[in-house]
PDB file of C-alpha atoms and ligand atoms in Angstrom:
ATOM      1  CA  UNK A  16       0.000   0.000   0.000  1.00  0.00           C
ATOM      2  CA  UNK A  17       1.221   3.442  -1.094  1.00  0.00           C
ATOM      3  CA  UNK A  18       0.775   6.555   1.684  1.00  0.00           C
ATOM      4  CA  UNK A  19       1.123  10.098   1.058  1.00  0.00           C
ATOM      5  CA  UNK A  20       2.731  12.282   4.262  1.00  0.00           C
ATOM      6  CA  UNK A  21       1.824  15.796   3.237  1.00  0.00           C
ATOM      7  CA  UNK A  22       4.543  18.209   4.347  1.00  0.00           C
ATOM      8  CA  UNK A  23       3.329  20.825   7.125  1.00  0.00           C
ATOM      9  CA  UNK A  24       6.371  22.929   6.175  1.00  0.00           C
ATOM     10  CA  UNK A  25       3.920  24.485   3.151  1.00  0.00           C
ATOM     11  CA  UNK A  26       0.983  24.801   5.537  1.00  0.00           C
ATOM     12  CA  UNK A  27      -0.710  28.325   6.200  1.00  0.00           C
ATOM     13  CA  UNK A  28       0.121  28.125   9.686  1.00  0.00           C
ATOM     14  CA  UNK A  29      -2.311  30.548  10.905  1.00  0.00           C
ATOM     15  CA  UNK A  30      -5.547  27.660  10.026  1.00  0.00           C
ATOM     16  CA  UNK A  31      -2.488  25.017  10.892  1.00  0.00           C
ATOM     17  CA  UNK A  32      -5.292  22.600  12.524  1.00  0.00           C
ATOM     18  CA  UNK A  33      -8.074  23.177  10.479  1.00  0.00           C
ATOM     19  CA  UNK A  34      -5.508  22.059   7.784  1.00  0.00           C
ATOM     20  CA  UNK A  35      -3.973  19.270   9.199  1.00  0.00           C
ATOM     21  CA  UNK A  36      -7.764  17.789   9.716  1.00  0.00           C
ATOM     22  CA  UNK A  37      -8.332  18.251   6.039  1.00  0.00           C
ATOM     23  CA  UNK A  38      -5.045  16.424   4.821  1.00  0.00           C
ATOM     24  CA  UNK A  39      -7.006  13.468   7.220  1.00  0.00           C
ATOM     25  CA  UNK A  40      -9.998  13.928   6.099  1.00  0.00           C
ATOM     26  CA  UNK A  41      -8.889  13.740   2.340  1.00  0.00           C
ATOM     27  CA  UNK A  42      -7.183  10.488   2.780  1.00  0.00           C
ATOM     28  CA  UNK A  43      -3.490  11.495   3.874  1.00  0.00           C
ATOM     29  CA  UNK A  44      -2.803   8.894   6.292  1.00  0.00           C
ATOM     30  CA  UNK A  45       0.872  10.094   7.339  1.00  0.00           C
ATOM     31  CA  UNK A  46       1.851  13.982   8.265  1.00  0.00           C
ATOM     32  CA  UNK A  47       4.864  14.972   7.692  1.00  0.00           C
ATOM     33  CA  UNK A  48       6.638  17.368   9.990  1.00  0.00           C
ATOM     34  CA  UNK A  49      10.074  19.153   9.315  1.00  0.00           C
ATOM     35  CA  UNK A  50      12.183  20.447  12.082  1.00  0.00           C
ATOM     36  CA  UNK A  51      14.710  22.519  11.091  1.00  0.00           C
ATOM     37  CA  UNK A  52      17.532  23.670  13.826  1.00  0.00           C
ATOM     38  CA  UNK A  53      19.202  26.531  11.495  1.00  0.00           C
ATOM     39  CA  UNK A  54      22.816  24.637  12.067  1.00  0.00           C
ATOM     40  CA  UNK A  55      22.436  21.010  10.177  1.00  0.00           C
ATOM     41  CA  UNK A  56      20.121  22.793   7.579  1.00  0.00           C
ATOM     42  CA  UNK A  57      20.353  26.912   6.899  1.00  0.00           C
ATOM     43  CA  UNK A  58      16.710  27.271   7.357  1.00  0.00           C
ATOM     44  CA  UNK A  59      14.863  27.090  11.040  1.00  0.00           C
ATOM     45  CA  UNK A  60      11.030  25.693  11.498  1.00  0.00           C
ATOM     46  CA  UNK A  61       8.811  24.331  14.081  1.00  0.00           C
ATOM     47  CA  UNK A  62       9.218  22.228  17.174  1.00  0.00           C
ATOM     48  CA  UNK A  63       7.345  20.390  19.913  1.00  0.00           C
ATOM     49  CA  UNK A  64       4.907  22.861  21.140  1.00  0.00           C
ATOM     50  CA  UNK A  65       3.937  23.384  16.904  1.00  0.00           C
ATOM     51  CA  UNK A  66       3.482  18.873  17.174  1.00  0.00           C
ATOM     52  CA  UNK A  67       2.230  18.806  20.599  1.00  0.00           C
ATOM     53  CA  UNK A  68      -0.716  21.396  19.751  1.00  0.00           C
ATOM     54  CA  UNK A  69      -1.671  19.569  16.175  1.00  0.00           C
ATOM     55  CA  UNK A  70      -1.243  16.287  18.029  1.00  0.00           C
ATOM     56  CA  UNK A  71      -5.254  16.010  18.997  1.00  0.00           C
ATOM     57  CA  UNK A  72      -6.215  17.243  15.487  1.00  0.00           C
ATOM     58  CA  UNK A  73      -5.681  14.271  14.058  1.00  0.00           C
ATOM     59  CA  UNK A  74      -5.282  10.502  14.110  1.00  0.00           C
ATOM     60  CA  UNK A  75      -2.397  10.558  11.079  1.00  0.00           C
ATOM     61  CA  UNK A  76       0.812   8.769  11.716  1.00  0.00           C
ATOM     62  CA  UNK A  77       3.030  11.840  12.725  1.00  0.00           C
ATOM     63  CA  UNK A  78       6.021  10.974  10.759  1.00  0.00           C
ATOM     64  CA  UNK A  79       8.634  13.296  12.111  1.00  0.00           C
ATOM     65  CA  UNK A  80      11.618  14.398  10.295  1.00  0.00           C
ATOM     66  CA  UNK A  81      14.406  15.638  12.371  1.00  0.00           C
ATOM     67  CA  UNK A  82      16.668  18.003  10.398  1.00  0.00           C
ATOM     68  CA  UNK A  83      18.741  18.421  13.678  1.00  0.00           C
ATOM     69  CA  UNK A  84      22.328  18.230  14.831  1.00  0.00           C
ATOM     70  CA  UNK A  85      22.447  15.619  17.420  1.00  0.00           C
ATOM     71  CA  UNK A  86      19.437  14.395  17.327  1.00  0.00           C
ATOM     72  CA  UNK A  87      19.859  12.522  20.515  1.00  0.00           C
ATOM     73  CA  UNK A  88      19.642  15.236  22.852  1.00  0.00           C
ATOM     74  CA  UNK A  89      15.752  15.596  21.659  1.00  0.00           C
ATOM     75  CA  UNK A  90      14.444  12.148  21.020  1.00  0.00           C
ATOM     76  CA  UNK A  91      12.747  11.490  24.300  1.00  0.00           C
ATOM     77  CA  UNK A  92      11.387  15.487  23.567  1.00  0.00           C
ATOM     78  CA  UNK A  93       9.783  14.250  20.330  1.00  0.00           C
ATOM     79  CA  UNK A  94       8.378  10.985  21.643  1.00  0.00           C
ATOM     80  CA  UNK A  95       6.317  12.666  24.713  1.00  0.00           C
ATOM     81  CA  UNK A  96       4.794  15.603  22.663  1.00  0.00           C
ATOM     82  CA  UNK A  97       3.538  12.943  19.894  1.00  0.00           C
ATOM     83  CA  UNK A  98       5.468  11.231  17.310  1.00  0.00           C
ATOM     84  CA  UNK A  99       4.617   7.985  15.808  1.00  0.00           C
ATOM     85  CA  UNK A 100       8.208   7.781  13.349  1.00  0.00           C
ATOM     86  CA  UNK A 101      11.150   9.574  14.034  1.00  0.00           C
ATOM     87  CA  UNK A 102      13.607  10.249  11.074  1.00  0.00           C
ATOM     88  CA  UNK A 103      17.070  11.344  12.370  1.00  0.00           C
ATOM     89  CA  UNK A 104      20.249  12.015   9.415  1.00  0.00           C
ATOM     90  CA  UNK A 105      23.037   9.910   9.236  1.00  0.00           C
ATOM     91  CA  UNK A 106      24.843  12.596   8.493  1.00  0.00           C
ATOM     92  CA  UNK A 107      23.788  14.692  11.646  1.00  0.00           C
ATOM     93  CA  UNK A 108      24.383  11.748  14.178  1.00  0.00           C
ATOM     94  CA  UNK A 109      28.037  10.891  15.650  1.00  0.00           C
ATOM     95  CA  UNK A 110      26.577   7.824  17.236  1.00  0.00           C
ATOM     96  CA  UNK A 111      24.059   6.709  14.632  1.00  0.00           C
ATOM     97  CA  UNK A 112      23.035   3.362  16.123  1.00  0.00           C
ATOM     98  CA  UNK A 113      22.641   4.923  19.758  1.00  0.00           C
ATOM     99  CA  UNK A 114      20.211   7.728  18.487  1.00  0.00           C
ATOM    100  CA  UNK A 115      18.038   4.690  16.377  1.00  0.00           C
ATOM    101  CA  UNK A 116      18.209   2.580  20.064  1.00  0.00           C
ATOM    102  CA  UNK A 117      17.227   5.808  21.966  1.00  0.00           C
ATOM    103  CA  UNK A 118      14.398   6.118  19.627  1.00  0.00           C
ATOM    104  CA  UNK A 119      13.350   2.314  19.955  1.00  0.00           C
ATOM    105  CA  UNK A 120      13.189   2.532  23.729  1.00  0.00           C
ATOM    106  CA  UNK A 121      10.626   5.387  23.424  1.00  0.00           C
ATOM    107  CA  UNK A 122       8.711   2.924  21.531  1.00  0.00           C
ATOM    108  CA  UNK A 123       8.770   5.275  18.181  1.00  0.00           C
ATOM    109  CA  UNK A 124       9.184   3.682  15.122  1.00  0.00           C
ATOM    110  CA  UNK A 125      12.775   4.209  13.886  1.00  0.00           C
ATOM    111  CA  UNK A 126      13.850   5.801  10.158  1.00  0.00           C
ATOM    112  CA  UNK A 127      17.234   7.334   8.903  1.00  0.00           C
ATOM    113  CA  UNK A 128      17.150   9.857   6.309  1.00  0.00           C
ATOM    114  CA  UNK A 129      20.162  10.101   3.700  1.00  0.00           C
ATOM    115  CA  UNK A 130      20.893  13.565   1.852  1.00  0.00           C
ATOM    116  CA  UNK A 131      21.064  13.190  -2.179  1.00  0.00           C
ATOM    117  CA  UNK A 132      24.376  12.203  -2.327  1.00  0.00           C
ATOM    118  CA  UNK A 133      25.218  10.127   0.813  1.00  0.00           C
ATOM    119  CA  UNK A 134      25.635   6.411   0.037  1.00  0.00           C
ATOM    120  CA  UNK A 135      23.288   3.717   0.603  1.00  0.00           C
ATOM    121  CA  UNK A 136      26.272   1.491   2.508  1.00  0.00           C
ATOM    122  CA  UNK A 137      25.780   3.692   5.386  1.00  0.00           C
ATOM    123  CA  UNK A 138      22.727   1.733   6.275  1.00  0.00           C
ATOM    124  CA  UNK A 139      24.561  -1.740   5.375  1.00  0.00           C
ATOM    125  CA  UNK A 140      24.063  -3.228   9.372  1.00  0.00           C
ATOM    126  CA  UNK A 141      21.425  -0.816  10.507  1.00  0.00           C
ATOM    127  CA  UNK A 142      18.312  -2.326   8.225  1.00  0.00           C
ATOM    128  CA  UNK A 143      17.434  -5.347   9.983  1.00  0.00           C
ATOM    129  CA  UNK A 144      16.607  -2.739  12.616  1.00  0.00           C
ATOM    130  CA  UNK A 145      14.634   0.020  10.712  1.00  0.00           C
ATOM    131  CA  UNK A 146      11.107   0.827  10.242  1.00  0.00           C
ATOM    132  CA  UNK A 147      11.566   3.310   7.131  1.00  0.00           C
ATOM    133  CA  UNK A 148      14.616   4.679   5.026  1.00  0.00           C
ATOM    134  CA  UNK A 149      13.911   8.608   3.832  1.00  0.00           C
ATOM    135  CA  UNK A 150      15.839   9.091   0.938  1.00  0.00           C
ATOM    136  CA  UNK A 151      16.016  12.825  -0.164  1.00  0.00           C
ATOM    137  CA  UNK A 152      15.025  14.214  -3.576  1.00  0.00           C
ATOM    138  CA  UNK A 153      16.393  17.625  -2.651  1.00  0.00           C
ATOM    139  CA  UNK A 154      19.025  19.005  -0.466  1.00  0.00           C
ATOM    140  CA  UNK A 155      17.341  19.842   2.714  1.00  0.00           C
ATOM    141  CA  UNK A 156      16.631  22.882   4.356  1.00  0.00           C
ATOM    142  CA  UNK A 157      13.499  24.478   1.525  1.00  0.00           C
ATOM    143  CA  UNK A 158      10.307  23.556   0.528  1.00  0.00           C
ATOM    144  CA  UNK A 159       9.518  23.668  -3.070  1.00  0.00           C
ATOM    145  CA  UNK A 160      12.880  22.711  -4.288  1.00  0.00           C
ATOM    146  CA  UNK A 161      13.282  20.288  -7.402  1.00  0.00           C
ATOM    147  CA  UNK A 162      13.571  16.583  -7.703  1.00  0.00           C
ATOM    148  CA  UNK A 163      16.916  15.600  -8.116  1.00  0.00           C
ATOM    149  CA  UNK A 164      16.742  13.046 -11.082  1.00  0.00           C
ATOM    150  CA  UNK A 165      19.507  10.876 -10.317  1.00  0.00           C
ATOM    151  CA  UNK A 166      17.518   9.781  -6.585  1.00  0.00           C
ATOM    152  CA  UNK A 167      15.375   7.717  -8.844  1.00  0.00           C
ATOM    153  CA  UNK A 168      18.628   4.953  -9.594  1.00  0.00           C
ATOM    154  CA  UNK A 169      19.014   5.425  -5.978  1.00  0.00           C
ATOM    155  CA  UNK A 170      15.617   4.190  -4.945  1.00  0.00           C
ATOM    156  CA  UNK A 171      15.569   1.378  -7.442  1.00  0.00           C
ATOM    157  CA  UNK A 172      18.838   0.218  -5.713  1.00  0.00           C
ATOM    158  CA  UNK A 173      17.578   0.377  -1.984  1.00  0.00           C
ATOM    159  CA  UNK A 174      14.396  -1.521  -3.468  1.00  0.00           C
ATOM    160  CA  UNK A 175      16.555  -4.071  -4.877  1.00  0.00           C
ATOM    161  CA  UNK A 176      18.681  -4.479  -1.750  1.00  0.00           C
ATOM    162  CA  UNK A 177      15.934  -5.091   0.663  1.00  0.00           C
ATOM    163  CA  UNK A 178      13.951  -7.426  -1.596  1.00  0.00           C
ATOM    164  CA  UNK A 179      17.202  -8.988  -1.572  1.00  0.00           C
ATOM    165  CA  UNK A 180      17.537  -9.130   1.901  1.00  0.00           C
ATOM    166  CA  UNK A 181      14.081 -10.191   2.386  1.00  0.00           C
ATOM    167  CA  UNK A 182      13.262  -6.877   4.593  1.00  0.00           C
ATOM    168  CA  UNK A 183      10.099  -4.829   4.517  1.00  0.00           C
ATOM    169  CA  UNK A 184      10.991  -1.623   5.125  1.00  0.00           C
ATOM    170  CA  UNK A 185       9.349   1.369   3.998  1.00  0.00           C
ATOM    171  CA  UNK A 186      11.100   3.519   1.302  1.00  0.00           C
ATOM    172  CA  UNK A 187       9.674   6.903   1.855  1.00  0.00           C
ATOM    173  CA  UNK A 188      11.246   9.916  -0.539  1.00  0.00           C
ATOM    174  CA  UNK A 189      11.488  13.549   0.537  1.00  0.00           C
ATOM    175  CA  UNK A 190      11.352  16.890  -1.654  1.00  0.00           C
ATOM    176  CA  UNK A 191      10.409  17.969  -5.165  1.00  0.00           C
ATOM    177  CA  UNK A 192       7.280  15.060  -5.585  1.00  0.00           C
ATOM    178  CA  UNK A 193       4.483  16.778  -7.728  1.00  0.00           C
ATOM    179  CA  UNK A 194       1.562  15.238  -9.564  1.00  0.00           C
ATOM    180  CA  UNK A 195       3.588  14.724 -12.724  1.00  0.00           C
ATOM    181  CA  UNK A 196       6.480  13.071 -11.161  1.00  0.00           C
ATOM    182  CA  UNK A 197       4.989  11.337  -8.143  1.00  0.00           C
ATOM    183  CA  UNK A 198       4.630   7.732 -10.834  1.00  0.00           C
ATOM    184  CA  UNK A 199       8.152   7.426 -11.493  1.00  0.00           C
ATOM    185  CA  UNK A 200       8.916   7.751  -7.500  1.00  0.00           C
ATOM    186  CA  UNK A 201       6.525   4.880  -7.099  1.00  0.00           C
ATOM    187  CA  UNK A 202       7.685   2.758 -10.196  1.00  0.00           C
ATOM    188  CA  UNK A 203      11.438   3.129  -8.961  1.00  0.00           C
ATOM    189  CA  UNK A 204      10.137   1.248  -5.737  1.00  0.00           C
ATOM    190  CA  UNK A 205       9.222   3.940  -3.002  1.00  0.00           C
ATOM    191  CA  UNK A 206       5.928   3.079  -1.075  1.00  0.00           C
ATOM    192  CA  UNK A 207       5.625   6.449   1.355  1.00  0.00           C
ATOM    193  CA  UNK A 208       6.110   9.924  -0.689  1.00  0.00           C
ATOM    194  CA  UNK A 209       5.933  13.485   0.827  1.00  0.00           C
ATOM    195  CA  UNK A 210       4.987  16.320  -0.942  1.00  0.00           C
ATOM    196  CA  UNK A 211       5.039  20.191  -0.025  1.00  0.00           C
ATOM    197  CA  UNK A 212       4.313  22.525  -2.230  1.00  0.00           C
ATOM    198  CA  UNK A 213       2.363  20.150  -4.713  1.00  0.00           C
ATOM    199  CA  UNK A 214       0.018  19.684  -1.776  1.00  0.00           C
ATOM    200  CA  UNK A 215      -0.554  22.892  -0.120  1.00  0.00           C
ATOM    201  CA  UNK A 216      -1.180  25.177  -3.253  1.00  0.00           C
ATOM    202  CA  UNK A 217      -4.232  25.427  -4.140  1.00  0.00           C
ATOM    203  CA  UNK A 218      -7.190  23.249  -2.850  1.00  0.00           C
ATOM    204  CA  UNK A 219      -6.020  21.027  -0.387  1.00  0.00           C
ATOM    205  CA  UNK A 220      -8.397  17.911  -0.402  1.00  0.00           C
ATOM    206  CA  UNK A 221      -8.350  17.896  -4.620  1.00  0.00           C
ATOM    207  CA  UNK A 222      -4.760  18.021  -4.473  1.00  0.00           C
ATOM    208  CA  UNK A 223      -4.486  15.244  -1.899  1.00  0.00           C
ATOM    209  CA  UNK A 224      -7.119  12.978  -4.053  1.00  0.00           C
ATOM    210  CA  UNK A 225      -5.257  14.091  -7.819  1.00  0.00           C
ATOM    211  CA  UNK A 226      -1.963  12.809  -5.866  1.00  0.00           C
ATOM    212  CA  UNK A 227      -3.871   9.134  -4.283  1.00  0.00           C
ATOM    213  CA  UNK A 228      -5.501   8.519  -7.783  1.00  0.00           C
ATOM    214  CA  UNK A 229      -2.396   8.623  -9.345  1.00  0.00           C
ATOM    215  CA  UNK A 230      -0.917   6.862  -6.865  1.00  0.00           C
ATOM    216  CA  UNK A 231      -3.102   3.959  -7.213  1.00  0.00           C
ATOM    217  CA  UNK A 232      -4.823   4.493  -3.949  1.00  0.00           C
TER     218      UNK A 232
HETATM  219  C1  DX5 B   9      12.959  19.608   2.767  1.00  0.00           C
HETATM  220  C2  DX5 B   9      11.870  18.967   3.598  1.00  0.00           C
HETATM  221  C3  DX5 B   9      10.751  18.444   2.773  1.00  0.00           C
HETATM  222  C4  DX5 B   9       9.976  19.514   2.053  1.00  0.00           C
HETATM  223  C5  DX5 B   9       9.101  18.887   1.014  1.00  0.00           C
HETATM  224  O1  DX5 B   9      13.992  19.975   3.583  1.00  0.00           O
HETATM  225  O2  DX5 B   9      12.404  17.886   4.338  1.00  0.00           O
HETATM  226  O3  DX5 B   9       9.884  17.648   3.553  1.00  0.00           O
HETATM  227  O4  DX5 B   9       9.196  20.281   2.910  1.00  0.00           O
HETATM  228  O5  DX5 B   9       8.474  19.920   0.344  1.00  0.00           O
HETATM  229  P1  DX5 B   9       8.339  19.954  -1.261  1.00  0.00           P
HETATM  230  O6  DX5 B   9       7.405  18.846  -1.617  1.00  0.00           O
HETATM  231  O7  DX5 B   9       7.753  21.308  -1.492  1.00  0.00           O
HETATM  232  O8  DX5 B   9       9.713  19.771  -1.824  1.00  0.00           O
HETATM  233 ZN1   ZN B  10      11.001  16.391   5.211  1.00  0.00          ZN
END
């Protein structure tokens, strides 16, 4: 089954609520919330009070993507105000494996999330172990950025290597998905896609059912 996680980071955040009910009441089934701390990425967005207040809006899976230095200092922060997935970056973690078992004791479902050009191998021993790879179609830090074509090949390859491996973890893909390009994200083996911009401009609930009738759903 293929989700969409609309991205909050395109939300008006004034009718923030009122919003996030109508992403659920469209069909969205995952939200997807950016936190940006202004040092791993340039840009700076929302924390825990922003989750903890949307948190009774809605029944979604709050998939929350931590765009963070040392994510570790804020996992148990995250878990109490709300989150159902936690995505930390490898390349923001000195002690990867600790933040993913910090994360598991909280009970949170665990995810890593790889910039465009850091290697798959990074995630060589950690998959047994993971509820969701993000891989990123942009560089992070903007909404509303384009798809970086050469993500597809690297989608088909972590699609191949945990068929291989017999593992079912999701493959969710981050940044630039529109209607017209949200097919080939699927095709190339992702099952979870986010989308910003393509989401929040215009009307809401017809974007959100354009984007699950094309994606089969
Ligand atoms: C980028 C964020 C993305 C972004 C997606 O740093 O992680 O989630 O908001 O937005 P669009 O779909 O507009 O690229
Ligand atoms: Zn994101």
């Amino acid at each position: 089954m293929n989700c969409l996680a609309p991205s909050i980071l395109s939300a008006d955040f004034s009718r923030l609520g009122q919003q996030v009910k109508e992403l659920e009441e469209a069909g969205a089934e995952y939200l997807h919330i950016d936190v940006m701390d202004g040092t791993f990425v340039p840009n700076i967005s929302v924390g825990m009070p922003v989750i903890r207040s949307i948190r009774p809006c809605s029944g979604q899976v709050f998939d929350v993507h931590l765009m963070v230095e040392e994510p570790i200092r804020y996992i148990q922060d995250f878990a109490d105000c709300g989150a159902d997935v936690i995505t930390i970056h490898a390349e923001a973690c000195r002690h990867l494996d600790r933040t993913l078992e910090k994360i598991r004791e909280q009970g949170v479902r665990t995810s890593v999330a790889l910039n465009p050009a850091t290697d798959l191998s990074v995630l060589e021993y950690l998959l047994p172990g993971l509820d969701m790879v993000v891989l990123m179609a942009v560089n992070p830090g903007f909404g509303g950025q384009q798809f970086i074509p050469y993500v597809l090949e690297k989608i088909r390859n972590l699609r191949r290597i945990l068929d291989r491996r017999g593992l079912n973890t999701d493959i969710e893909v981050d940044g630039g998905i529109t209607l017209s390009n949200v097919g080939k994200v699927l095709e190339a083996g992702a099952n979870i896609v986010v989308s910003g911009n393509a989401v929040f401009q215009g009307d809401i609930s017809e974007n959100v059912r354009k984007f699950l009738k094309q994606m089969g759903e």
